[in-house]
PDB file of C-alpha atoms in Angstrom:
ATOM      1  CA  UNK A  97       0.000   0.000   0.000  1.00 72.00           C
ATOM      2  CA  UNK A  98       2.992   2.317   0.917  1.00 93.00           C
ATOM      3  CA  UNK A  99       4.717   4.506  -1.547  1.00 97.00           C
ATOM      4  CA  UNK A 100       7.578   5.418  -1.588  1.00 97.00           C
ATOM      5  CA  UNK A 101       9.479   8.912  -1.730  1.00 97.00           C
ATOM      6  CA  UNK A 102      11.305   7.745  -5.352  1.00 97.00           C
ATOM      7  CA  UNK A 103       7.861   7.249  -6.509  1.00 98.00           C
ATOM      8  CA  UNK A 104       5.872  10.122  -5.136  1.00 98.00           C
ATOM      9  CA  UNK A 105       8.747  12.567  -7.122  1.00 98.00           C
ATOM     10  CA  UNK A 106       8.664  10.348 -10.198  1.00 98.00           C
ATOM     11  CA  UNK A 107       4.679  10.657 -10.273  1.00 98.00           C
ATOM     12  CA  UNK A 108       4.914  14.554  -9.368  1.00 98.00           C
ATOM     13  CA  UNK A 109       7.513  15.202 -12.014  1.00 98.00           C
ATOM     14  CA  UNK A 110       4.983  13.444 -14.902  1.00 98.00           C
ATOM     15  CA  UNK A 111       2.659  15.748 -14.391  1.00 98.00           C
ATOM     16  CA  UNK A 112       2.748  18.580 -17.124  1.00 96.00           C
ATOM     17  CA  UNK A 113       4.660  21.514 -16.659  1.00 95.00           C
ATOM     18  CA  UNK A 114       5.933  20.170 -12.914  1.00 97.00           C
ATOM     19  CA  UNK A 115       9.685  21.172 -11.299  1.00 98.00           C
ATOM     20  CA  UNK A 116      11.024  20.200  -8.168  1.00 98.00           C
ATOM     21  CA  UNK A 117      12.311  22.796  -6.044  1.00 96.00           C
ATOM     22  CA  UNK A 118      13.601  23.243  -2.670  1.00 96.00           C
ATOM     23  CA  UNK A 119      10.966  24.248   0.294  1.00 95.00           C
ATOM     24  CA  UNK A 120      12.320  25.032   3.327  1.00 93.00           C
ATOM     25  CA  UNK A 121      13.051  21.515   4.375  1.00 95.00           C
ATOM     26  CA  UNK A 122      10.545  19.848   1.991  1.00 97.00           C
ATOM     27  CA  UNK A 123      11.030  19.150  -1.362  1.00 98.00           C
ATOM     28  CA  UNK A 124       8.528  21.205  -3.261  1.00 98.00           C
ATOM     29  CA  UNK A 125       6.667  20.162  -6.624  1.00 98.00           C
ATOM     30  CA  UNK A 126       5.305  23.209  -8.454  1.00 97.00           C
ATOM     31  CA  UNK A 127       3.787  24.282 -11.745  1.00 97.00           C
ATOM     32  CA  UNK A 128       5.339  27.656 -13.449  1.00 95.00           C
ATOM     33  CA  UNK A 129       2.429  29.451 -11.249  1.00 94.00           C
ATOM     34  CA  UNK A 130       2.754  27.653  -7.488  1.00 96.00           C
ATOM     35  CA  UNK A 131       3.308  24.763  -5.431  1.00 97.00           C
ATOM     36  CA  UNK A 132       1.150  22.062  -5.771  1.00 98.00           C
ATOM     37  CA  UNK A 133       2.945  19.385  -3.064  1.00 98.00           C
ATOM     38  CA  UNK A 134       5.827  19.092  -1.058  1.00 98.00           C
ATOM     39  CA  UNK A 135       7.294  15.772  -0.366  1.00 98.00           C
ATOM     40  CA  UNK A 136       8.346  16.021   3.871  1.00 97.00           C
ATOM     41  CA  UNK A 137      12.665  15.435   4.659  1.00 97.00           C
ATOM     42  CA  UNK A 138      11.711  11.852   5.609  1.00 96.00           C
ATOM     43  CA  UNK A 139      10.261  10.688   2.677  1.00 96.00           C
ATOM     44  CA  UNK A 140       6.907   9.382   4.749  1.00 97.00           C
ATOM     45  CA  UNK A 141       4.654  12.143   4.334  1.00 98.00           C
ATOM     46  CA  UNK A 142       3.155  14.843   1.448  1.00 98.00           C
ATOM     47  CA  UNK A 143       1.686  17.823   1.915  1.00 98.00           C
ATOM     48  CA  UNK A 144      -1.118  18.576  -0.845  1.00 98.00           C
ATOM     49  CA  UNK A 145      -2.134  22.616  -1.784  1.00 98.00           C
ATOM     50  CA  UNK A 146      -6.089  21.264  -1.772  1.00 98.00           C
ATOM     51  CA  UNK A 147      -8.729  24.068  -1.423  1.00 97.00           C
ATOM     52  CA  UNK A 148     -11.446  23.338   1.576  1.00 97.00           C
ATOM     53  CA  UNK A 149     -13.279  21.207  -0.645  1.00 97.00           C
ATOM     54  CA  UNK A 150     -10.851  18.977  -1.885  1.00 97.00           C
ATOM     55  CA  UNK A 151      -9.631  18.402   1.546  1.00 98.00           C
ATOM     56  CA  UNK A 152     -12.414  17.564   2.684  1.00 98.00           C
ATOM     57  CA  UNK A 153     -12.889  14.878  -0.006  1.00 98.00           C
ATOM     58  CA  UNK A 154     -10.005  13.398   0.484  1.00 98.00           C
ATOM     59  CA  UNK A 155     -10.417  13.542   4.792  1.00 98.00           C
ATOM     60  CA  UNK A 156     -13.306  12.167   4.419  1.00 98.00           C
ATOM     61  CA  UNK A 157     -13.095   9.476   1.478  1.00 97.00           C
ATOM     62  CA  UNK A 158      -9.594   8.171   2.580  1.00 97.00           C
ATOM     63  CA  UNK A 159      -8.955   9.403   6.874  1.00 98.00           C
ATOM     64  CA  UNK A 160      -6.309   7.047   7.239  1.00 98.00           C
ATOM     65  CA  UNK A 161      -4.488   8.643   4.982  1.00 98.00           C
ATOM     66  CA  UNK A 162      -5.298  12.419   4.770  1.00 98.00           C
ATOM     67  CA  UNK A 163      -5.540  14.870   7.130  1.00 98.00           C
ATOM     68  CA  UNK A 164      -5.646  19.192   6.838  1.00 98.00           C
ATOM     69  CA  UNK A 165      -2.382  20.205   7.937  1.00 97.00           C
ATOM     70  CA  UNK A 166      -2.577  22.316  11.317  1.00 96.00           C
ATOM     71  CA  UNK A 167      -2.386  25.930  11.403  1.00 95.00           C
ATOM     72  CA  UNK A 168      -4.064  28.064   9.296  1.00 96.00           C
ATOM     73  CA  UNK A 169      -2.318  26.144   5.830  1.00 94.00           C
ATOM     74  CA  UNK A 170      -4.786  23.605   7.105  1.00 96.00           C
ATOM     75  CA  UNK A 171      -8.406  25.774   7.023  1.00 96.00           C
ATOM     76  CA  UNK A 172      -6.834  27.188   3.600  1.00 97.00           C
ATOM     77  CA  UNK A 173      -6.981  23.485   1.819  1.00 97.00           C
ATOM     78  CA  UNK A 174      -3.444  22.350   2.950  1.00 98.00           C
ATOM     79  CA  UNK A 175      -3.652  18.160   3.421  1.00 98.00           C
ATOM     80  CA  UNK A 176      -1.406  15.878   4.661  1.00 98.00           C
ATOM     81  CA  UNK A 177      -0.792  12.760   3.055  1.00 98.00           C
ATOM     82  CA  UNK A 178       0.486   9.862   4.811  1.00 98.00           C
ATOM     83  CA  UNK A 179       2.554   7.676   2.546  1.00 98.00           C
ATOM     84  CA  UNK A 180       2.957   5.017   4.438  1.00 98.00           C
ATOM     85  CA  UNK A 181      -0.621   4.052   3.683  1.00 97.00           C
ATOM     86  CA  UNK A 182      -1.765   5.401   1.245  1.00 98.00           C
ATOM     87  CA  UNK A 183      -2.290   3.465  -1.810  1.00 97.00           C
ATOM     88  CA  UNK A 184      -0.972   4.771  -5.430  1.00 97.00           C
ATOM     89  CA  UNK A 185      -3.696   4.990  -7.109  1.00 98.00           C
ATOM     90  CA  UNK A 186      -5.287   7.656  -4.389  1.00 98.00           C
ATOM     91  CA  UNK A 187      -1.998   9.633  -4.305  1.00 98.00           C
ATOM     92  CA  UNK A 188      -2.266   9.969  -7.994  1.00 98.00           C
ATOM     93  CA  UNK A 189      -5.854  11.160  -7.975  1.00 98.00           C
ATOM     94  CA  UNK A 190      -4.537  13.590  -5.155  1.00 98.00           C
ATOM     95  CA  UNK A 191      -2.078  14.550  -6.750  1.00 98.00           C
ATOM     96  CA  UNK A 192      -3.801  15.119 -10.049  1.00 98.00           C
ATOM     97  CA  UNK A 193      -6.014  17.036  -8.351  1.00 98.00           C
ATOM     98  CA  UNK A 194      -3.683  19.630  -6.482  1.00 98.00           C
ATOM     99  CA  UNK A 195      -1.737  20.140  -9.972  1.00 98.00           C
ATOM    100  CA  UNK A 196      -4.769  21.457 -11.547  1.00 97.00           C
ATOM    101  CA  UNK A 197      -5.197  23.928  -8.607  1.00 97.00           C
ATOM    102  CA  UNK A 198      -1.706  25.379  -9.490  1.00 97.00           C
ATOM    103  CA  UNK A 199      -1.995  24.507 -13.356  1.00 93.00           C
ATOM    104  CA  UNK A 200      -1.420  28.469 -15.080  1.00 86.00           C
ATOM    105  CA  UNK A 201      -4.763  29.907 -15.963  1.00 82.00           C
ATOM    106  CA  UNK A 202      -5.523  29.575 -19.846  1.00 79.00           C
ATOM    107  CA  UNK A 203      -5.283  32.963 -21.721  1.00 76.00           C
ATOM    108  CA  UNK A 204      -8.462  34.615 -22.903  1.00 77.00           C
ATOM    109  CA  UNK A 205      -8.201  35.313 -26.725  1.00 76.00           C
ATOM    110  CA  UNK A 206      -8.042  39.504 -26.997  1.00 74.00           C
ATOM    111  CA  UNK A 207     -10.956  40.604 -28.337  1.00 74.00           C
ATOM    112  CA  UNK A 208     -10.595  43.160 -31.663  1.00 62.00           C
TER     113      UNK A 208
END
């Protein structure tokens, strides 16, 4: 069920337009316009950018493994993943789903 810290990066770094960046002491994975996940020194937890509603999707669907993040990052969206259990087919949803969060807006055509 657990995966690993190798494989977290590999499936962040698939997604289109992702980096990898440092974070303070996380690893960060980001789009050209923010940070959708950052992968904790130990390798055994994630931290997902989620709005409200996705975390609580994921809190609820899957408690085991998700929780909000303390703090205030945690009422904004911020979720916790705990890789240990989670399986990687939900991490890939999750992930999916904070990458389109922090995907770049698309352009409006200019009108005239």
């Amino acid at each position: 069920m657990a995966v690993d810290a190798a494989r977290v990066r590999e499936m962040a770094l698939a997604l289109p337009e992702a980096s990898e960046a440092p974070h303070v002491d996380r690893k960060a994975f980001r789009t050209p316009r923010k940070i959708f996940a950052t992968l904790g020194p130990s390798g055994l937890d994630l931290n997902l950018m989620f709005d409200p509603d996705l975390r609580d999707f994921y809190c609820e669907q899957v408690p085991e493994a998700f929780a909000p993040v303390p703090g205030g990052w945690g009422r904004m969206g911020a979720t916790r993943c705990d890789l240990t259990v989670v399986d990687e087919a939900t991490l890939a949803s999750a992930l999916q789903a904070a990458h389109r969060l922090a995907a770049p807006k698309p352009k409006r055509p200019r009108k005239g």
